[in-house]
Amino acid sequence: MSALPTVEVPVNTGAVPVVPEPATACARALTANTTMHIVTVTTSPRLPLSQNVIRLSFLWTGSRVRRLPLPGRSLMREGRCGLFLFRRVSLRISKKGHMPATLNSLLRKHVPGLHHFLKETLARTGLPVPKMLLGRPVWTHSQLLNRRLTEPHVFRWIADNLHPGDVFFDVGAHQGWMSIVAARKTGRAGRVVAFEPSPPSVEFLSYHKTVNRLSQLDIIPKAVTNRDDAGIPFYLVGDGNAFMNSLFGTDTPEISARGKSVIEIETITLDTFSRQSGLIPHLIKIDAEGAEIWVCEGAKHLLAHNHPALIIAIHPLWLPEGQKIEDMFKLLSSFGYRIVDSDIYKYNGADFGDYLFVAD
């Protein structure tokens, strides 16, 4: 048996739990031809919490292992903290050819209890961790590691309709998943503008911009509507990271029954922002929890003269009193837009839909 040198990952946080004695867990993943991979995870309570170290020692036996590269390291500086992180740990095992596997998948398959413990512990550290997004790894906050990403069709529309150097407006960017995909597609020569009024979501957006080194991503902490204003009430659901945050309160059936708080925010129109910034979008994604019509009303100049493609989420339960889905279709039709793709599903008896529009 031979062993790789221990790889140490400094955890610069006070969130690592204190253990009464050194805890060591060995995960054994048996594959074909009796090839064995043993992963030892050790935490030491004798170290100060700010210097606690997770040691991962990789041991293996058998002659079938073709390649076991050491993980690369990425340095992120946030304030005065330097965090050394794994980019990826990948194993290549011979099994009728080459079978790629990851440490994460091996632990999840063969020792789910240890896998769950490690993920829960990591989530409390606040460290950036890799997550697959459209087949490519991106850095995300450890609290979002288990967050399931929905709307794969919207990610696909963004990837298919953006090219290097393009400009993308993300209205209702939430935590920034779609902005990350867009920034990867537009490249450094392009621009991505993420509009998000919820302060907790803006924190995640800023975090994702930093750890993924997306200099082409601009964050505008405002809501997009049909007027430029300040002191506008904005309703936060739960801790403010919910996707149901909205400009509408008691007249929105789905949100009014849930716990919420209200803050005051600034609003801006897309026409105003485009005029001030000089940016003309090639694609606009709008997911504003009922304010989609207002967003389009505030972008009439762009829609009439520049004809960007539009991805719009229309959720009937979020629409304010007096508005109907048909109003959105009529407005866009007046600017020559038509639907080229859609994804519609039932939610609480209503037809929720994501639509891709282009102008003739």
mmCIF file of C-alpha atoms in Angstrom:
data_model
loop_
_atom_site.group_PDB
_atom_site.id
_atom_site.type_symbol
_atom_site.label_atom_id
_atom_site.label_comp_id
_atom_site.label_asym_id
_atom_site.label_seq_id
_atom_site.Cartn_x
_atom_site.Cartn_y
_atom_site.Cartn_z
ATOM 1 C CA MET A 1 0.000 0.000 0.000
ATOM 2 C CA SER A 2 1.229 3.487 -0.826
ATOM 3 C CA ALA A 3 -0.043 6.860 0.264
ATOM 4 C CA LEU A 4 -0.242 10.383 -0.998
ATOM 5 C CA PRO A 5 0.969 13.172 1.289
ATOM 6 C CA THR A 6 -1.671 14.697 3.532
ATOM 7 C CA VAL A 7 -3.458 17.676 1.978
ATOM 8 C CA GLU A 8 -4.371 20.367 4.505
ATOM 9 C CA VAL A 9 -7.191 22.878 4.030
ATOM 10 C CA PRO A 10 -7.047 25.808 6.502
ATOM 11 C CA VAL A 11 -10.531 26.722 7.701
ATOM 12 C CA ASN A 12 -10.443 30.391 8.658
ATOM 13 C CA THR A 13 -13.723 30.543 10.542
ATOM 14 C CA GLY A 14 -15.198 30.204 13.985
ATOM 15 C CA ALA A 15 -18.063 28.100 12.681
ATOM 16 C CA VAL A 16 -16.238 24.750 12.794
ATOM 17 C CA PRO A 17 -17.862 22.740 15.613
ATOM 18 C CA VAL A 18 -15.835 21.792 18.670
ATOM 19 C CA VAL A 19 -15.407 18.042 19.093
ATOM 20 C CA PRO A 20 -14.629 16.460 22.502
ATOM 21 C CA GLU A 21 -11.774 14.386 21.124
ATOM 22 C CA PRO A 22 -10.019 13.998 17.779
ATOM 23 C CA ALA A 23 -12.565 12.526 15.406
ATOM 24 C CA THR A 24 -11.459 10.277 12.584
ATOM 25 C CA ALA A 25 -13.785 8.723 10.031
ATOM 26 C CA CYS A 26 -12.647 6.300 7.346
ATOM 27 C CA ALA A 27 -14.738 5.935 4.207
ATOM 28 C CA ARG A 28 -14.113 2.854 2.095
ATOM 29 C CA ALA A 29 -15.284 2.772 -1.505
ATOM 30 C CA LEU A 30 -14.805 -0.634 -3.116
ATOM 31 C CA THR A 31 -14.854 -0.753 -6.900
ATOM 32 C CA ALA A 32 -14.232 -3.431 -9.511
ATOM 33 C CA ASN A 33 -11.076 -5.538 -9.323
ATOM 34 C CA THR A 34 -10.828 -4.980 -5.535
ATOM 35 C CA THR A 35 -9.370 -1.505 -6.012
ATOM 36 C CA MET A 36 -9.867 0.335 -2.701
ATOM 37 C CA HIS A 37 -9.878 4.042 -1.890
ATOM 38 C CA ILE A 38 -9.655 5.066 1.764
ATOM 39 C CA VAL A 39 -10.336 8.646 2.782
ATOM 40 C CA THR A 40 -9.426 9.756 6.300
ATOM 41 C CA VAL A 41 -10.991 12.958 7.642
ATOM 42 C CA THR A 42 -9.549 14.330 10.877
ATOM 43 C CA THR A 43 -10.398 17.429 12.923
ATOM 44 C CA SER A 44 -8.221 18.522 15.818
ATOM 45 C CA PRO A 45 -9.837 20.286 18.800
ATOM 46 C CA ARG A 46 -6.390 21.244 20.096
ATOM 47 C CA LEU A 47 -6.111 23.955 17.471
ATOM 48 C CA PRO A 48 -7.839 27.332 17.860
ATOM 49 C CA LEU A 49 -11.077 27.400 15.905
ATOM 50 C CA SER A 50 -9.692 30.022 13.544
ATOM 51 C CA GLN A 51 -6.869 27.614 12.619
ATOM 52 C CA ASN A 52 -8.791 24.358 12.641
ATOM 53 C CA VAL A 53 -7.681 22.061 9.902
ATOM 54 C CA ILE A 54 -9.436 19.342 7.999
ATOM 55 C CA ARG A 55 -6.877 16.792 6.843
ATOM 56 C CA LEU A 56 -7.671 14.580 3.928
ATOM 57 C CA SER A 57 -5.288 11.669 3.427
ATOM 58 C CA PHE A 58 -5.697 9.599 0.306
ATOM 59 C CA LEU A 59 -4.560 5.986 0.356
ATOM 60 C CA TRP A 60 -5.051 3.422 -2.310
ATOM 61 C CA THR A 61 -4.242 -0.175 -3.185
ATOM 62 C CA GLY A 62 -4.278 -2.196 -6.361
ATOM 63 C CA SER A 63 -2.662 -1.703 -9.712
ATOM 64 C CA ARG A 64 -5.824 -0.570 -11.480
ATOM 65 C CA VAL A 65 -5.611 3.087 -10.452
ATOM 66 C CA ARG A 66 -4.446 4.988 -13.538
ATOM 67 C CA ARG A 67 -4.339 8.521 -12.185
ATOM 68 C CA LEU A 68 -5.017 10.262 -8.878
ATOM 69 C CA PRO A 69 -4.036 13.939 -9.233
ATOM 70 C CA LEU A 70 -3.673 16.180 -6.229
ATOM 71 C CA PRO A 71 -6.333 18.874 -6.082
ATOM 72 C CA GLY A 72 -5.443 22.308 -7.324
ATOM 73 C CA ARG A 73 -5.651 25.281 -4.992
ATOM 74 C CA SER A 74 -7.415 28.562 -5.443
ATOM 75 C CA LEU A 75 -6.710 31.572 -3.260
ATOM 76 C CA MET A 76 -9.545 33.901 -2.434
ATOM 77 C CA ARG A 77 -8.914 37.063 -0.469
ATOM 78 C CA GLU A 78 -11.932 38.507 1.300
ATOM 79 C CA GLY A 79 -10.945 41.302 3.659
ATOM 80 C CA ARG A 80 -7.843 40.029 5.478
ATOM 81 C CA CYS A 81 -8.729 36.336 5.176
ATOM 82 C CA GLY A 82 -6.935 33.970 2.862
ATOM 83 C CA LEU A 83 -8.847 30.790 2.184
ATOM 84 C CA PHE A 84 -7.132 27.889 0.438
ATOM 85 C CA LEU A 85 -9.673 25.714 -1.289
ATOM 86 C CA PHE A 86 -9.951 22.578 -3.338
ATOM 87 C CA ARG A 87 -10.805 23.117 -6.962
ATOM 88 C CA ARG A 88 -11.682 19.497 -7.452
ATOM 89 C CA VAL A 89 -10.604 16.055 -6.330
ATOM 90 C CA SER A 90 -10.995 13.571 -9.170
ATOM 91 C CA LEU A 91 -10.233 9.890 -9.287
ATOM 92 C CA ARG A 92 -9.847 7.892 -12.464
ATOM 93 C CA ILE A 93 -10.453 4.206 -11.963
ATOM 94 C CA SER A 94 -9.942 1.513 -14.578
ATOM 95 C CA LYS A 95 -13.160 -0.375 -15.187
ATOM 96 C CA LYS A 96 -13.444 -1.482 -18.780
ATOM 97 C CA GLY A 97 -11.694 1.697 -19.780
ATOM 98 C CA HIS A 98 -11.640 4.900 -17.727
ATOM 99 C CA MET A 99 -14.420 5.758 -15.303
ATOM 100 C CA PRO A 100 -14.237 9.304 -13.889
ATOM 101 C CA ALA A 101 -15.429 9.703 -10.314
ATOM 102 C CA THR A 102 -15.211 12.367 -7.621
ATOM 103 C CA LEU A 103 -14.510 12.150 -3.939
ATOM 104 C CA ASN A 104 -17.949 13.657 -3.344
ATOM 105 C CA SER A 105 -19.747 10.983 -5.376
ATOM 106 C CA LEU A 106 -17.770 8.149 -3.770
ATOM 107 C CA LEU A 107 -18.619 9.341 -0.270
ATOM 108 C CA ARG A 108 -22.281 9.885 -1.158
ATOM 109 C CA LYS A 109 -22.594 6.399 -2.631
ATOM 110 C CA HIS A 110 -20.665 4.303 -0.129
ATOM 111 C CA VAL A 111 -20.839 6.203 3.173
ATOM 112 C CA PRO A 112 -23.888 8.500 3.033
ATOM 113 C CA GLY A 113 -23.763 9.178 6.778
ATOM 114 C CA LEU A 114 -20.250 10.604 6.611
ATOM 115 C CA HIS A 115 -21.126 12.426 3.399
ATOM 116 C CA HIS A 116 -24.081 14.154 5.104
ATOM 117 C CA PHE A 117 -21.979 15.079 8.161
ATOM 118 C CA LEU A 118 -19.228 16.627 6.053
ATOM 119 C CA LYS A 119 -21.680 18.629 3.934
ATOM 120 C CA GLU A 120 -23.530 19.944 6.999
ATOM 121 C CA THR A 121 -20.228 20.916 8.640
ATOM 122 C CA LEU A 122 -19.008 22.602 5.477
ATOM 123 C CA ALA A 123 -22.247 24.555 5.139
ATOM 124 C CA ARG A 124 -21.530 26.258 8.473
ATOM 125 C CA THR A 125 -18.039 27.392 7.497
ATOM 126 C CA GLY A 126 -19.022 29.934 4.833
ATOM 127 C CA LEU A 127 -16.284 28.671 2.528
ATOM 128 C CA PRO A 128 -16.753 28.712 -1.245
ATOM 129 C CA VAL A 129 -17.322 25.245 -2.669
ATOM 130 C CA PRO A 130 -17.553 23.957 -6.256
ATOM 131 C CA LYS A 131 -20.966 23.286 -7.774
ATOM 132 C CA MET A 132 -21.778 22.069 -11.270
ATOM 133 C CA LEU A 133 -23.731 24.553 -13.380
ATOM 134 C CA LEU A 134 -24.536 23.615 -16.979
ATOM 135 C CA GLY A 135 -21.808 21.003 -16.858
ATOM 136 C CA ARG A 136 -19.138 23.391 -15.582
ATOM 137 C CA PRO A 137 -17.919 23.924 -12.017
ATOM 138 C CA VAL A 138 -18.535 27.310 -10.415
ATOM 139 C CA TRP A 139 -17.828 28.544 -6.908
ATOM 140 C CA THR A 140 -20.771 28.998 -4.585
ATOM 141 C CA HIS A 141 -21.282 29.762 -0.903
ATOM 142 C CA SER A 142 -21.222 26.636 1.257
ATOM 143 C CA GLN A 143 -24.716 27.451 2.559
ATOM 144 C CA LEU A 144 -26.015 26.984 -0.992
ATOM 145 C CA LEU A 145 -24.222 23.716 -1.696
ATOM 146 C CA ASN A 146 -27.407 21.670 -1.279
ATOM 147 C CA ARG A 147 -29.614 24.207 -3.053
ATOM 148 C CA ARG A 148 -31.382 22.508 -5.942
ATOM 149 C CA LEU A 149 -31.383 24.618 -9.081
ATOM 150 C CA THR A 150 -34.637 24.650 -11.025
ATOM 151 C CA GLU A 151 -35.681 25.979 -14.440
ATOM 152 C CA PRO A 152 -33.024 24.214 -16.546
ATOM 153 C CA HIS A 153 -34.785 25.481 -19.668
ATOM 154 C CA VAL A 154 -34.076 29.087 -18.645
ATOM 155 C CA PHE A 155 -30.379 28.325 -18.161
ATOM 156 C CA ARG A 156 -30.395 26.730 -21.621
ATOM 157 C CA TRP A 157 -32.100 29.751 -23.218
ATOM 158 C CA ILE A 158 -29.507 32.052 -21.680
ATOM 159 C CA ALA A 159 -26.622 29.888 -22.866
ATOM 160 C CA ASP A 160 -28.081 29.556 -26.378
ATOM 161 C CA ASN A 161 -28.829 33.260 -26.880
ATOM 162 C CA LEU A 162 -25.660 34.894 -25.554
ATOM 163 C CA HIS A 163 -22.270 35.168 -27.233
ATOM 164 C CA PRO A 164 -18.890 36.676 -26.292
ATOM 165 C CA GLY A 165 -19.148 40.450 -26.005
ATOM 166 C CA ASP A 166 -22.938 40.515 -25.512
ATOM 167 C CA VAL A 167 -24.825 42.468 -22.831
ATOM 168 C CA PHE A 168 -27.298 40.715 -20.522
ATOM 169 C CA PHE A 169 -29.760 42.293 -18.069
ATOM 170 C CA ASP A 170 -30.844 39.981 -15.230
ATOM 171 C CA VAL A 171 -33.950 41.515 -13.630
ATOM 172 C CA GLY A 172 -34.639 39.713 -10.371
ATOM 173 C CA ALA A 173 -31.209 38.093 -10.179
ATOM 174 C CA HIS A 174 -31.803 36.523 -6.745
ATOM 175 C CA GLN A 175 -28.538 34.800 -5.720
ATOM 176 C CA GLY A 176 -26.968 35.099 -9.146
ATOM 177 C CA TRP A 177 -27.051 31.640 -10.715
ATOM 178 C CA MET A 178 -28.257 32.882 -14.089
ATOM 179 C CA SER A 179 -25.933 35.871 -13.958
ATOM 180 C CA ILE A 180 -23.009 33.474 -13.495
ATOM 181 C CA VAL A 181 -24.030 31.466 -16.564
ATOM 182 C CA ALA A 182 -24.485 34.675 -18.557
ATOM 183 C CA ALA A 183 -21.108 36.047 -17.465
ATOM 184 C CA ARG A 184 -19.419 32.838 -18.568
ATOM 185 C CA LYS A 185 -21.084 33.150 -21.984
ATOM 186 C CA THR A 186 -20.419 36.857 -22.561
ATOM 187 C CA GLY A 187 -16.835 36.652 -21.341
ATOM 188 C CA ARG A 188 -14.694 39.553 -20.190
ATOM 189 C CA ALA A 189 -15.592 41.523 -23.307
ATOM 190 C CA GLY A 190 -19.296 41.407 -22.415
ATOM 191 C CA ARG A 191 -21.353 42.828 -19.579
ATOM 192 C CA VAL A 192 -23.893 41.308 -17.212
ATOM 193 C CA VAL A 193 -26.061 43.583 -15.079
ATOM 194 C CA ALA A 194 -27.856 41.941 -12.150
ATOM 195 C CA PHE A 195 -30.772 43.895 -10.658
ATOM 196 C CA GLU A 196 -31.747 42.654 -7.189
ATOM 197 C CA PRO A 197 -33.348 44.723 -4.379
ATOM 198 C CA SER A 198 -33.207 42.142 -1.546
ATOM 199 C CA PRO A 199 -30.164 42.871 0.682
ATOM 200 C CA PRO A 200 -29.568 39.200 1.670
ATOM 201 C CA SER A 201 -29.655 38.133 -1.977
ATOM 202 C CA VAL A 202 -27.325 40.991 -2.929
ATOM 203 C CA GLU A 203 -24.815 39.624 -0.406
ATOM 204 C CA PHE A 204 -24.827 36.245 -2.150
ATOM 205 C CA LEU A 205 -24.586 37.975 -5.537
ATOM 206 C CA SER A 206 -21.534 39.936 -4.422
ATOM 207 C CA TYR A 207 -19.995 36.796 -2.951
ATOM 208 C CA HIS A 208 -20.478 34.878 -6.208
ATOM 209 C CA LYS A 209 -19.010 37.733 -8.216
ATOM 210 C CA THR A 210 -15.895 37.753 -6.026
ATOM 211 C CA VAL A 211 -15.173 34.039 -5.768
ATOM 212 C CA ASN A 212 -15.834 33.426 -9.476
ATOM 213 C CA ARG A 213 -13.796 36.492 -10.512
ATOM 214 C CA LEU A 214 -16.569 37.915 -12.677
ATOM 215 C CA SER A 215 -15.352 41.437 -13.358
ATOM 216 C CA GLN A 216 -17.931 41.710 -16.153
ATOM 217 C CA LEU A 217 -20.789 41.403 -13.629
ATOM 218 C CA ASP A 218 -22.347 44.604 -12.263
ATOM 219 C CA ILE A 219 -24.803 44.469 -9.353
ATOM 220 C CA ILE A 220 -27.556 47.085 -9.086
ATOM 221 C CA PRO A 221 -29.337 46.850 -5.688
ATOM 222 C CA LYS A 222 -32.613 48.252 -7.011
ATOM 223 C CA ALA A 223 -35.955 46.923 -8.212
ATOM 224 C CA VAL A 224 -36.822 47.433 -11.870
ATOM 225 C CA THR A 225 -40.281 48.891 -12.538
ATOM 226 C CA ASN A 226 -41.972 51.494 -14.766
ATOM 227 C CA ARG A 227 -40.668 54.507 -12.819
ATOM 228 C CA ASP A 228 -37.538 55.835 -11.125
ATOM 229 C CA ASP A 229 -38.278 56.334 -7.462
ATOM 230 C CA ALA A 230 -37.089 55.891 -3.877
ATOM 231 C CA GLY A 231 -38.683 54.865 -0.600
ATOM 232 C CA ILE A 232 -40.794 52.171 -2.287
ATOM 233 C CA PRO A 233 -42.051 49.334 -0.018
ATOM 234 C CA PHE A 234 -40.572 45.917 -0.811
ATOM 235 C CA TYR A 235 -41.783 42.755 0.897
ATOM 236 C CA LEU A 236 -39.223 40.178 2.034
ATOM 237 C CA VAL A 237 -40.436 36.641 2.654
ATOM 238 C CA GLY A 238 -38.728 34.762 5.477
ATOM 239 C CA ASP A 239 -35.047 35.697 5.791
ATOM 240 C CA GLY A 240 -35.125 37.697 2.551
ATOM 241 C CA ASN A 241 -33.514 35.016 0.402
ATOM 242 C CA ALA A 242 -36.829 33.581 -0.766
ATOM 243 C CA PHE A 243 -37.640 33.705 -4.454
ATOM 244 C CA MET A 244 -41.070 35.145 -3.520
ATOM 245 C CA ASN A 245 -39.824 38.578 -2.422
ATOM 246 C CA SER A 246 -42.077 41.098 -4.135
ATOM 247 C CA LEU A 247 -43.133 44.698 -4.597
ATOM 248 C CA PHE A 248 -46.657 43.639 -3.700
ATOM 249 C CA GLY A 249 -48.010 42.967 -0.233
ATOM 250 C CA THR A 250 -51.539 42.285 0.865
ATOM 251 C CA ASP A 251 -53.036 42.140 -2.640
ATOM 252 C CA THR A 252 -50.821 39.209 -3.656
ATOM 253 C CA PRO A 253 -52.610 36.005 -2.592
ATOM 254 C CA GLU A 254 -49.604 33.677 -2.419
ATOM 255 C CA ILE A 255 -47.376 36.036 -0.439
ATOM 256 C CA SER A 256 -49.877 37.658 1.920
ATOM 257 C CA ALA A 257 -50.371 34.424 3.871
ATOM 258 C CA ARG A 258 -46.665 33.952 4.560
ATOM 259 C CA GLY A 259 -44.435 35.614 7.123
ATOM 260 C CA LYS A 260 -42.839 38.696 5.652
ATOM 261 C CA SER A 261 -41.178 41.982 6.501
ATOM 262 C CA VAL A 262 -41.079 45.234 4.588
ATOM 263 C CA ILE A 263 -38.137 47.458 3.668
ATOM 264 C CA GLU A 264 -37.810 50.579 1.528
ATOM 265 C CA ILE A 265 -35.923 50.370 -1.752
ATOM 266 C CA GLU A 266 -35.071 52.354 -4.856
ATOM 267 C CA THR A 267 -36.566 51.567 -8.250
ATOM 268 C CA ILE A 268 -35.303 52.238 -11.755
ATOM 269 C CA THR A 269 -36.514 51.643 -15.308
ATOM 270 C CA LEU A 270 -34.473 49.736 -17.866
ATOM 271 C CA ASP A 271 -34.736 52.671 -20.270
ATOM 272 C CA THR A 272 -33.211 54.970 -17.645
ATOM 273 C CA PHE A 273 -30.423 52.540 -16.799
ATOM 274 C CA SER A 274 -29.623 51.895 -20.454
ATOM 275 C CA ARG A 275 -29.488 55.618 -21.194
ATOM 276 C CA GLN A 276 -27.273 56.364 -18.176
ATOM 277 C CA SER A 277 -24.910 53.418 -18.659
ATOM 278 C CA GLY A 278 -24.826 53.352 -22.447
ATOM 279 C CA LEU A 279 -25.482 49.591 -22.376
ATOM 280 C CA ILE A 280 -27.862 48.046 -24.909
ATOM 281 C CA PRO A 281 -28.898 44.512 -23.894
ATOM 282 C CA HIS A 282 -28.989 41.609 -26.326
ATOM 283 C CA LEU A 283 -31.032 39.537 -23.865
ATOM 284 C CA ILE A 284 -33.145 40.452 -20.820
ATOM 285 C CA LYS A 285 -34.345 37.956 -18.231
ATOM 286 C CA ILE A 286 -37.292 39.174 -16.129
ATOM 287 C CA ASP A 287 -38.435 37.337 -13.005
ATOM 288 C CA ALA A 288 -39.898 40.023 -10.764
ATOM 289 C CA GLU A 289 -42.692 38.199 -8.903
ATOM 290 C CA GLY A 290 -45.643 40.050 -10.397
ATOM 291 C CA ALA A 291 -43.892 43.212 -11.601
ATOM 292 C CA GLU A 292 -43.044 41.857 -15.064
ATOM 293 C CA ILE A 293 -45.522 44.126 -16.846
ATOM 294 C CA TRP A 294 -44.117 47.160 -15.027
ATOM 295 C CA VAL A 295 -40.598 46.147 -16.067
ATOM 296 C CA CYS A 296 -41.641 46.017 -19.732
ATOM 297 C CA GLU A 297 -43.512 49.320 -19.456
ATOM 298 C CA GLY A 298 -40.273 50.876 -18.211
ATOM 299 C CA ALA A 299 -38.359 49.446 -21.183
ATOM 300 C CA LYS A 300 -40.540 50.686 -24.041
ATOM 301 C CA HIS A 301 -37.695 52.488 -25.798
ATOM 302 C CA LEU A 302 -35.458 49.409 -25.684
ATOM 303 C CA LEU A 303 -38.266 47.151 -26.881
ATOM 304 C CA ALA A 304 -39.261 49.476 -29.711
ATOM 305 C CA HIS A 305 -35.799 50.394 -31.007
ATOM 306 C CA ASN A 306 -33.320 47.698 -29.916
ATOM 307 C CA HIS A 307 -35.478 44.548 -29.814
ATOM 308 C CA PRO A 308 -33.554 42.475 -27.237
ATOM 309 C CA ALA A 309 -34.664 38.874 -26.790
ATOM 310 C CA LEU A 310 -36.718 38.415 -23.608
ATOM 311 C CA ILE A 311 -36.998 35.617 -21.066
ATOM 312 C CA ILE A 312 -39.993 36.316 -18.844
ATOM 313 C CA ALA A 313 -41.390 34.347 -15.909
ATOM 314 C CA ILE A 314 -45.133 34.891 -15.532
ATOM 315 C CA HIS A 315 -46.632 33.684 -12.257
ATOM 316 C CA PRO A 316 -50.379 34.400 -11.951
ATOM 317 C CA LEU A 317 -50.460 34.111 -8.150
ATOM 318 C CA TRP A 318 -47.950 36.950 -7.873
ATOM 319 C CA LEU A 319 -49.773 39.373 -10.162
ATOM 320 C CA PRO A 320 -51.202 42.427 -8.396
ATOM 321 C CA GLU A 321 -54.938 42.906 -8.326
ATOM 322 C CA GLY A 322 -56.334 43.966 -11.702
ATOM 323 C CA GLN A 323 -53.520 42.520 -13.837
ATOM 324 C CA LYS A 324 -53.861 39.473 -16.095
ATOM 325 C CA ILE A 325 -51.396 37.356 -18.045
ATOM 326 C CA GLU A 326 -53.028 38.504 -21.272
ATOM 327 C CA ASP A 327 -51.945 42.073 -20.508
ATOM 328 C CA MET A 328 -48.289 41.050 -20.835
ATOM 329 C CA PHE A 329 -48.850 39.263 -24.132
ATOM 330 C CA LYS A 330 -50.728 42.245 -25.585
ATOM 331 C CA LEU A 331 -48.013 44.676 -24.529
ATOM 332 C CA LEU A 332 -45.211 42.629 -26.070
ATOM 333 C CA SER A 333 -47.227 41.945 -29.217
ATOM 334 C CA SER A 334 -47.541 45.696 -29.754
ATOM 335 C CA PHE A 335 -43.724 45.823 -30.050
ATOM 336 C CA GLY A 336 -43.624 42.932 -32.530
ATOM 337 C CA TYR A 337 -42.645 40.198 -30.078
ATOM 338 C CA ARG A 338 -43.701 36.572 -30.373
ATOM 339 C CA ILE A 339 -43.149 33.450 -28.265
ATOM 340 C CA VAL A 340 -40.548 31.042 -29.660
ATOM 341 C CA ASP A 341 -40.289 28.697 -26.677
ATOM 342 C CA SER A 342 -42.020 28.161 -23.355
ATOM 343 C CA ASP A 343 -42.239 25.927 -20.312
ATOM 344 C CA ILE A 344 -45.592 25.864 -18.498
ATOM 345 C CA TYR A 345 -46.492 23.995 -15.319
ATOM 346 C CA LYS A 346 -49.284 23.891 -12.756
ATOM 347 C CA TYR A 347 -48.803 25.480 -9.335
ATOM 348 C CA ASN A 348 -51.688 25.752 -6.870
ATOM 349 C CA GLY A 349 -54.103 25.371 -9.768
ATOM 350 C CA ALA A 350 -52.587 28.176 -11.858
ATOM 351 C CA ASP A 351 -50.541 28.017 -15.063
ATOM 352 C CA PHE A 352 -47.036 29.235 -14.256
ATOM 353 C CA GLY A 353 -44.864 29.804 -17.286
ATOM 354 C CA ASP A 354 -41.423 30.825 -18.511
ATOM 355 C CA TYR A 355 -41.423 32.296 -22.009
ATOM 356 C CA LEU A 356 -38.757 33.138 -24.563
ATOM 357 C CA PHE A 357 -39.754 36.090 -26.776
ATOM 358 C CA VAL A 358 -38.068 37.488 -29.873
ATOM 359 C CA ALA A 359 -39.083 40.443 -32.030
ATOM 360 C CA ASP A 360 -39.866 39.979 -35.719
#
